[in-house]
Coordinates of C-alpha atoms in Angstrom, one line a residue:
X761 CA -66.7 -106.3 -4.7
X762 CA -65.7 -103.4 -2.6
X763 CA -63.2 -105.6 -0.5
X764 CA -61.9 -107.0 -4.0
X765 CA -61.3 -103.8 -5.2
X766 CA -59.5 -102.4 -2.1
X767 CA -57.4 -105.6 -2.0
X768 CA -56.2 -105.0 -5.6
X769 CA -55.3 -101.6 -5.2
X770 CA -53.2 -102.7 -2.3
X771 CA -51.5 -105.3 -3.9
X772 CA -50.0 -103.5 -6.8
X773 CA -46.2 -104.5 -6.9
X774 CA -43.6 -102.0 -6.7
X775 CA -42.1 -102.2 -10.2
X776 CA -45.5 -100.7 -11.6
X777 CA -44.5 -97.2 -9.9
X778 CA -41.1 -97.0 -11.6
X779 CA -42.7 -95.5 -15.2
X780 CA -44.5 -92.7 -13.1
X781 CA -41.3 -91.5 -11.5
X782 CA -39.3 -91.5 -14.7
X783 CA -42.3 -89.3 -16.3
X784 CA -41.8 -87.0 -13.3
X785 CA -38.2 -86.7 -13.9
X786 CA -38.5 -86.0 -17.8
X787 CA -41.3 -83.1 -17.2
X788 CA -38.6 -81.6 -14.8
X789 CA -35.8 -81.9 -17.3
X790 CA -38.1 -79.8 -20.0
X791 CA -38.7 -77.3 -17.5
X792 CA -35.2 -76.8 -16.8
X793 CA -34.3 -76.6 -20.4
X794 CA -37.1 -74.3 -21.3
X795 CA -35.4 -71.8 -18.6
X796 CA -32.0 -72.2 -20.0
X797 CA -33.3 -71.7 -23.5
X798 CA -32.2 -68.0 -24.4
X799 CA -34.8 -65.2 -24.7
X800 CA -35.6 -64.1 -28.4
X801 CA -36.0 -60.3 -28.6
X802 CA -38.1 -58.6 -31.5
X803 CA -36.1 -57.3 -34.4
X804 CA -37.4 -53.7 -33.9
X805 CA -36.4 -53.6 -30.5
X806 CA -34.0 -50.8 -29.0
X807 CA -31.9 -53.5 -27.1
X808 CA -31.6 -55.8 -30.0
X809 CA -27.6 -55.4 -29.9
X810 CA -27.9 -56.5 -26.0
X811 CA -27.9 -60.2 -25.1
X812 CA -28.8 -61.2 -21.7
X813 CA -26.3 -64.0 -20.6
X814 CA -27.0 -65.9 -17.6
X815 CA -24.2 -67.0 -15.0
X816 CA -24.6 -70.6 -16.5
X817 CA -24.7 -69.5 -20.1
X818 CA -21.0 -69.8 -21.9
X819 CA -22.1 -69.6 -25.6
X820 CA -21.6 -65.7 -25.8
X821 CA -17.8 -64.8 -25.3
X822 CA -18.1 -61.5 -27.3
X823 CA -21.0 -60.1 -24.8
X824 CA -18.8 -61.1 -21.9
X825 CA -15.6 -59.4 -23.1
X826 CA -18.1 -56.1 -24.0
X827 CA -19.5 -56.1 -20.3
X828 CA -15.8 -56.1 -19.1
X829 CA -14.6 -53.0 -21.1
X830 CA -15.5 -49.6 -19.5
X831 CA -14.9 -47.7 -22.8
X832 CA -17.7 -49.6 -24.8
X833 CA -21.0 -47.7 -24.6
X834 CA -23.0 -49.5 -27.3
X835 CA -25.6 -51.9 -26.5
X836 CA -26.0 -50.8 -22.7
X837 CA -29.0 -50.3 -20.6
X838 CA -29.3 -46.5 -19.7
X839 CA -28.4 -47.4 -15.8
X840 CA -24.9 -49.2 -17.1
X841 CA -24.4 -46.4 -19.3
X842 CA -24.4 -43.9 -16.6
X843 CA -22.2 -46.2 -14.5
X844 CA -19.4 -46.4 -17.3
X845 CA -19.7 -42.9 -18.0
X846 CA -19.3 -41.7 -14.1
X847 CA -16.0 -44.5 -14.1
X848 CA -14.7 -42.8 -17.4
X849 CA -15.0 -39.4 -15.7
X850 CA -13.4 -40.4 -12.7
X851 CA -10.3 -41.8 -14.6
X852 CA -9.9 -38.7 -16.8
X853 CA -10.5 -36.1 -14.0
X854 CA -9.1 -37.7 -11.2
X855 CA -7.1 -40.6 -11.5
X856 CA -5.0 -39.4 -14.5
X857 CA -4.3 -36.0 -13.4
X858 CA -3.5 -37.3 -9.7
X859 CA -1.1 -39.9 -11.1
X860 CA 0.8 -37.2 -13.1
X861 CA 0.9 -35.0 -10.3
X862 CA 2.3 -37.6 -7.6
X863 CA 5.1 -38.4 -10.4
X864 CA 6.0 -34.8 -10.6
X865 CA 5.9 -34.3 -6.9
X866 CA 7.6 -37.4 -6.0
X867 CA 10.0 -37.8 -8.6
X868 CA 10.6 -34.6 -10.8
X869 CA 10.1 -31.5 -8.7
X870 CA 13.4 -29.9 -7.5
X871 CA 14.1 -29.3 -3.9
X872 CA 13.6 -25.5 -2.7
X873 CA 15.2 -24.0 0.5
X874 CA 13.9 -21.3 2.4
X875 CA 15.1 -18.5 4.5
X876 CA 12.8 -16.5 6.7
X877 CA 13.4 -12.9 7.9
X878 CA 11.5 -11.3 10.6
X879 CA 11.4 -7.4 11.4
X880 CA 9.5 -4.5 12.4
X881 CA 9.6 -0.7 11.1
X882 CA 9.5 1.4 14.2
X883 CA 10.1 5.1 15.0
X884 CA 12.5 6.9 17.2
X885 CA 9.9 7.5 19.7
X886 CA 9.5 4.0 20.3
X887 CA 5.9 4.0 18.4
X888 CA 5.0 1.1 15.8
X889 CA 2.3 0.1 13.7
X890 CA 0.9 -2.1 16.8
X891 CA 0.6 1.5 18.5
X892 CA -2.2 2.5 16.4
X893 CA -5.4 1.1 18.1
X894 CA -7.7 1.8 15.2
X895 CA -5.3 0.1 12.6
X896 CA -5.0 -2.8 14.7
X897 CA -8.7 -3.3 15.0
X898 CA -9.7 -2.5 11.5
X899 CA -6.5 -4.1 9.8
X900 CA -6.3 -0.9 7.6
X901 CA -3.2 1.4 7.4
X902 CA -3.4 4.6 9.1
X903 CA -1.6 7.7 7.6
X904 CA 1.2 9.1 9.8
X905 CA 1.9 5.6 11.3
X906 CA 4.6 3.1 10.5
X907 CA 1.7 0.9 9.2
X908 CA 2.1 2.7 6.0
X909 CA 5.8 2.3 5.9
X910 CA 5.4 -1.4 6.5
X911 CA 3.1 -1.9 3.4
X912 CA 5.0 0.1 1.3
X913 CA 8.1 -2.0 2.2
X914 CA 6.3 -5.2 1.6
X915 CA 5.4 -4.0 -1.9
X916 CA 8.7 -2.8 -2.5
X917 CA 10.4 -6.1 -1.8
X918 CA 8.0 -8.0 -4.3
X919 CA 8.5 -5.2 -6.9
X920 CA 10.5 -4.7 -9.9
X921 CA 13.3 -2.5 -8.6
X922 CA 14.5 -5.5 -6.1
X923 CA 14.5 -7.9 -9.1
X924 CA 16.6 -5.7 -11.1
X925 CA 18.9 -4.9 -8.4
X926 CA 19.2 -8.5 -7.5
X927 CA 19.9 -9.3 -11.3
X928 CA 22.7 -7.1 -10.8
X929 CA 24.1 -7.8 -7.3
X930 CA 23.6 -11.7 -7.4
X931 CA 22.6 -12.7 -10.8
X932 CA 19.6 -14.5 -9.8
X933 CA 18.2 -14.9 -13.4
X934 CA 21.3 -17.5 -14.0
X935 CA 20.4 -19.3 -10.9
X936 CA 16.9 -19.6 -11.5
X937 CA 17.3 -20.8 -14.8
X938 CA 19.9 -23.5 -14.4
X939 CA 19.4 -26.8 -16.1
X940 CA 19.2 -28.7 -12.7
X941 CA 15.8 -27.4 -11.9
X942 CA 12.7 -29.1 -12.8
X943 CA 10.9 -27.9 -16.0
X944 CA 7.9 -26.0 -14.3
X945 CA 10.4 -24.0 -11.9
X946 CA 13.0 -23.3 -14.3
X947 CA 13.3 -19.8 -15.5
X948 CA 13.4 -18.8 -19.2
X949 CA 16.0 -15.9 -19.6
X950 CA 14.1 -14.6 -22.6
X951 CA 11.2 -13.6 -20.4
X952 CA 10.3 -9.8 -20.2
X953 CA 10.8 -8.0 -16.9
X954 CA 7.2 -8.3 -16.0
X955 CA 7.1 -12.2 -16.4
X956 CA 10.5 -12.2 -14.0
X957 CA 8.7 -9.8 -11.4
X958 CA 5.9 -12.6 -11.3
X959 CA 8.4 -15.4 -11.0
X960 CA 10.2 -13.6 -8.2
X961 CA 6.8 -13.0 -6.5
X962 CA 6.5 -16.9 -6.5
X963 CA 9.7 -17.2 -4.7
X964 CA 9.3 -14.7 -2.0
X965 CA 6.3 -14.4 0.4
X966 CA 5.8 -11.4 2.9
X967 CA 3.2 -11.2 5.6
X968 CA 2.3 -8.3 8.3
X969 CA 1.0 -8.9 11.7
X970 CA -1.3 -5.7 12.7
X971 CA -1.3 -6.7 16.4
X972 CA 2.4 -7.1 16.8
X973 CA 3.6 -5.0 13.7
X974 CA 6.0 -7.7 12.6
X975 CA 6.7 -8.4 9.1
X976 CA 8.0 -12.0 7.9
X977 CA 9.7 -12.3 4.7
X978 CA 10.2 -15.7 3.3
X979 CA 12.8 -16.3 0.4
X980 CA 13.0 -19.5 -1.5
X981 CA 16.1 -20.5 -3.9
X982 CA 17.7 -23.8 -5.0
X983 CA 20.7 -23.8 -3.1
X984 CA 21.3 -23.1 0.4
X985 CA 24.2 -20.5 -0.2
X986 CA 22.1 -18.6 -2.5
X987 CA 19.1 -18.7 -0.4
X988 CA 21.0 -17.0 2.4
X989 CA 22.7 -14.4 0.1
X990 CA 19.1 -13.4 -1.5
X991 CA 17.7 -13.0 2.0
X992 CA 20.7 -10.9 3.0
X993 CA 20.4 -8.4 0.1
X994 CA 16.6 -8.4 0.5
X995 CA 17.0 -7.1 4.1
X996 CA 19.7 -4.7 3.2
X997 CA 17.1 -3.5 0.6
X998 CA 14.5 -3.1 2.7
X999 CA 16.4 -1.1 5.5
X1000 CA 17.8 1.5 2.5
X1001 CA 14.2 2.2 1.6
X1002 CA 13.0 2.6 5.4
X1003 CA 16.0 5.1 5.6
X1004 CA 15.0 6.7 2.4
X1005 CA 11.4 7.1 3.7
X1006 CA 12.5 8.5 7.1
X1007 CA 14.7 11.1 5.3
X1008 CA 11.8 12.1 2.9
X1009 CA 9.4 12.6 5.6
X1010 CA 11.7 14.2 7.6
X1011 CA 12.6 16.8 4.8
X1012 CA 8.7 17.2 4.1
X1013 CA 8.0 17.8 7.7
X1014 CA 10.9 20.5 7.8
X1015 CA 10.2 22.1 4.1
X1016 CA 7.2 24.1 4.8
X1017 CA 8.8 25.4 8.0
X1018 CA 11.9 26.4 5.8
X1019 CA 9.9 28.1 3.3
X1020 CA 8.2 30.2 5.8
X1021 CA 11.6 31.3 7.3
X1022 CA 12.9 32.1 3.9
X1023 CA 9.7 34.4 3.3
X1024 CA 9.9 36.0 6.7
X1025 CA 13.7 36.7 6.1
X1026 CA 13.0 37.9 2.6
X1027 CA 10.4 40.5 3.8
X1028 CA 12.6 41.6 6.7
X1029 CA 15.3 42.4 4.2
X1030 CA 13.0 44.3 2.1
X1031 CA 11.9 46.6 4.9
X1032 CA 15.1 47.2 6.1
X1033 CA 16.3 48.0 2.6
X1034 CA 13.3 50.6 2.6
X1035 CA 14.4 52.1 5.8
X1036 CA 17.7 52.5 4.6
X1037 CA 16.7 54.3 1.4
X1038 CA 14.5 56.4 3.6
X1039 CA 17.4 57.6 5.9
X1040 CA 19.2 58.2 2.9
X1041 CA 16.7 60.3 1.1
X1042 CA 15.7 62.2 4.0
X1043 CA 19.5 62.8 5.6
X1044 CA 17.9 61.7 9.0
X1045 CA 18.7 58.4 10.9
X1046 CA 15.6 58.9 13.3
X1047 CA 13.1 61.7 12.3
X1048 CA 11.5 60.9 15.8
X1049 CA 14.8 62.5 17.4
X1050 CA 14.3 65.4 15.0
X1051 CA 10.7 66.3 16.1
X1052 CA 11.9 66.1 19.4
X1053 CA 14.6 68.7 18.9
X1054 CA 12.1 70.7 17.0
X1055 CA 9.8 70.8 20.0
X1056 CA 12.5 71.7 22.3
X1057 CA 13.4 74.4 20.1
X1058 CA 9.8 75.9 19.9
X1059 CA 9.6 75.6 23.7
X1060 CA 12.8 77.6 24.1
X1061 CA 11.4 80.4 21.9
X1062 CA 8.3 80.3 23.4
X1063 CA 10.3 80.8 26.8
X1064 CA 12.4 83.5 25.1
X1065 CA 9.0 85.2 23.8
X1066 CA 7.3 85.0 27.2
X1067 CA 10.5 87.1 28.7
X1068 CA 10.6 89.5 25.8
X1069 CA 6.8 90.2 26.6
X1070 CA 7.6 90.5 30.1
X1071 CA 10.0 93.1 29.8
X1072 CA 8.0 94.9 27.3
X1073 CA 5.0 95.0 29.7
X1074 CA 7.3 96.3 32.3
X1075 CA 8.8 99.3 30.4
X1076 CA 5.4 100.2 28.8
X1077 CA 4.1 103.3 30.7
X1078 CA 7.5 104.1 31.9
X1079 CA 9.0 105.2 28.9
X1080 CA 8.1 106.3 25.7
X1081 CA 7.2 103.9 22.8
X1082 CA 9.5 105.4 20.5
X1083 CA 12.5 104.9 22.4
X1084 CA 15.3 102.3 21.1
X1085 CA 14.4 99.9 23.9
X1086 CA 10.8 99.6 23.3
X1087 CA 11.5 99.4 19.4
X1088 CA 14.2 96.7 20.2
X1089 CA 11.7 94.6 22.3
X1090 CA 8.8 95.1 19.7
X1091 CA 11.2 93.8 17.2
X1092 CA 12.3 90.9 19.0
X1093 CA 8.9 89.7 19.7
X1094 CA 7.9 90.0 16.1
X1095 CA 10.9 87.8 15.2
X1096 CA 10.1 85.1 18.0
X1097 CA 6.8 84.8 17.0
X1098 CA 7.6 84.2 13.4
X1099 CA 10.2 81.6 14.4
X1100 CA 7.7 79.9 16.5
X1101 CA 4.9 79.7 13.8
X1102 CA 7.7 78.6 11.4
X1103 CA 8.7 75.9 13.4
X1104 CA 5.0 74.8 14.1
X1105 CA 4.3 74.5 10.5
X1106 CA 7.5 72.6 10.0
X1107 CA 6.1 69.9 12.5
X1108 CA 2.6 70.2 11.4
X1109 CA 3.2 70.2 7.7
X1110 CA 0.6 72.9 6.8
X1111 CA 3.0 74.2 4.0
X1112 CA 6.2 73.0 2.8
X1113 CA 9.3 74.7 4.1
X1114 CA 12.1 75.3 1.7
X1115 CA 15.6 75.5 3.2
X1116 CA 18.2 77.5 1.6
X1117 CA 20.5 75.7 -1.1
X1118 CA 23.3 73.9 0.0
X1119 CA 26.3 72.8 -1.9
X1120 CA 24.7 69.6 -3.0
X1121 CA 21.8 71.6 -4.1
X1122 CA 19.4 69.3 -2.4
X1123 CA 16.0 70.6 -0.9
X1124 CA 14.0 69.5 2.0
X1125 CA 10.9 68.2 0.0
X1126 CA 8.7 67.2 3.1
X1127 CA 7.6 68.1 6.3
X1128 CA 8.4 66.7 9.6
X1129 CA 5.0 65.3 10.1
X1130 CA 5.2 63.4 7.0
X1131 CA 8.7 62.2 7.7
X1132 CA 7.3 61.0 11.1
X1133 CA 4.3 59.4 9.5
X1134 CA 6.5 57.5 6.8
X1135 CA 9.3 56.6 9.4
X1136 CA 6.7 55.0 11.9
X1137 CA 5.0 53.2 8.9
X1138 CA 8.4 51.6 8.1
X1139 CA 9.1 51.0 11.8
X1140 CA 5.6 49.1 12.4
X1141 CA 6.3 47.2 9.3
X1142 CA 10.0 46.3 10.4
X1143 CA 8.8 45.2 13.9
X1144 CA 6.3 42.9 12.4
X1145 CA 8.6 41.6 10.0
X1146 CA 11.1 41.0 12.8
X1147 CA 8.3 39.3 15.0
X1148 CA 7.3 36.9 11.8
X1149 CA 10.8 36.1 11.2
X1150 CA 11.4 35.0 15.0
X1151 CA 8.3 33.0 15.1
X1152 CA 9.3 31.2 11.9
X1153 CA 12.5 30.2 13.2
X1154 CA 11.0 28.8 16.5
X1155 CA 8.3 27.0 14.0
X1156 CA 11.6 25.6 12.1
X1157 CA 13.2 24.3 15.5
X1158 CA 10.0 22.7 16.4
X1159 CA 9.6 21.0 12.9
X1160 CA 13.1 19.7 13.2
X1161 CA 12.6 18.2 16.7
X1162 CA 9.2 16.6 15.5
X1163 CA 10.7 15.2 12.4
X1164 CA 13.4 13.7 14.5
X1165 CA 11.0 11.9 16.9
X1166 CA 9.2 10.6 13.8
X1167 CA 12.2 9.1 12.1
X1168 CA 11.9 5.3 11.2
X1169 CA 14.4 2.6 11.5
X1170 CA 14.3 -1.3 11.0
X1171 CA 14.2 -3.4 13.9
X1172 CA 15.5 -6.8 12.9
X1173 CA 14.9 -9.5 15.3
X1174 CA 15.1 -12.6 13.1
X1175 CA 18.3 -12.2 10.7
X1176 CA 18.8 -14.3 7.4
X1177 CA 20.1 -17.9 8.1
X1178 CA 21.5 -20.5 5.7
X1179 CA 19.0 -23.5 5.5
X1180 CA 20.2 -27.1 6.0
X1181 CA 17.2 -28.7 4.7
X1182 CA 14.9 -28.2 1.9
X1183 CA 11.4 -27.6 3.1
X1184 CA 9.9 -27.3 -0.6
X1185 CA 8.2 -29.0 -2.3
X1186 CA 6.0 -30.8 0.3
X1187 CA 5.7 -34.0 -1.9
X1188 CA 3.2 -35.8 0.2
X1189 CA 0.8 -33.1 1.3
X1190 CA 0.7 -31.6 -2.3
X1191 CA -0.2 -34.9 -3.9
X1192 CA -3.0 -35.5 -1.3
X1193 CA -4.0 -31.9 -1.8
X1194 CA -4.2 -32.3 -5.5
X1195 CA -6.1 -35.5 -5.3
X1196 CA -8.7 -34.2 -3.0
X1197 CA -9.2 -30.9 -4.9
X1198 CA -9.7 -33.1 -8.1
X1199 CA -12.0 -35.5 -6.5
X1200 CA -13.9 -32.5 -5.0
X1201 CA -14.2 -30.9 -8.6
X1202 CA -15.3 -34.1 -10.0
X1203 CA -17.9 -34.8 -7.4
X1204 CA -19.3 -31.3 -7.7
X1205 CA -19.4 -31.6 -11.5
X1206 CA -21.1 -35.0 -11.0
X1207 CA -23.7 -33.6 -8.6
X1208 CA -24.2 -30.5 -10.9
X1209 CA -24.9 -32.8 -14.1
X1210 CA -27.5 -35.0 -12.1
X1211 CA -29.3 -32.0 -10.9
X1212 CA -29.6 -30.7 -14.4
X1213 CA -30.7 -34.1 -15.8
X1214 CA -33.5 -34.2 -12.8
X1215 CA -34.6 -31.0 -13.7
X1216 CA -34.9 -31.6 -17.5
X1217 CA -37.1 -34.8 -16.9

């Protein structure tokens, strides 16, 4: 039996296995249809509006169009929503501004010509701002050097006075307001002067090198001819300013010395006037000479008194006291003694001496000693005033010499020239800088936004 069974199974015909293969194929087809059938979502699901479409599902064209439109945010999962927001922000913050900027720089922007001037403010003694070691190291202006004058000059060239002078001399307002200039750089003639100065500061640039003390000034305009004219006038204005500063510095340096000379001169004049009044009042040119004469007179009187007493001593004892000779000698001795005492009183000033009235009815009101004291005081004051006046004159000469050595002038090594090619605007470079700047801002904003979102979770 076992052999017969084995023989029956082995003898099955191939036609009997065909129904089994068809059953297997039907089961496989059923599984495929089950996979292809769309998944049903719950009615209350948050993603009810989203429909998952498989690559081989061609039955939902509306969902396919929605997935391709970056400005549609409804019915998207959070990850897809973030990607679309990033794409839209990139378009709004980077792509569109870069496109507009490139259009302006490449198609609209007017050509601007440039002329560069190079010069240095120097002194008559050959010193310049570069000679100031401390200023070269620190980059700060030092008082008393040309560094200060250099910074004053740069501020002046960018200031209002230069704009007003250029408006009068070259009529730059009409030039900058020409209709051929692009809308960004075209100047409005109705702007106030402060806005005009700001516009001028965008058309001129100054730089100063502390090491070499060189100033470079770049002037821009919209035609080569006007650029050269503006640069020439700017250099002329700068030279005038430096000359004015030099004259003012020289005048200030000499002013104090001149004031000292005037004061010393006035004092000397006053002393001389007092000396003149003293001599007129005392009727004496030099009381010192009068004192010498009085001393000589006293010496003569004393000599006469000595001779008289000698004669008197010789006669006493030989002749009678009542003799005329003795009486005459006694009387002469008394007169000489009185004269000597009187002269001594005049010199010492112990008692005022009134002389006899003259035709002019003038009396001598003071003694010789007081006259000498007043006169000597006036003489000392006059000598001191004379010395002070001499010293003031010497100081004035030194101040003038020092001021001459400190004079400033403008040493020009790069004069204005007529440009042949417009170097502004730098179209490609400006476009690239604009794109990279916008891209950096967008990337920074994106990083900040994601950081805030991560911290809030």
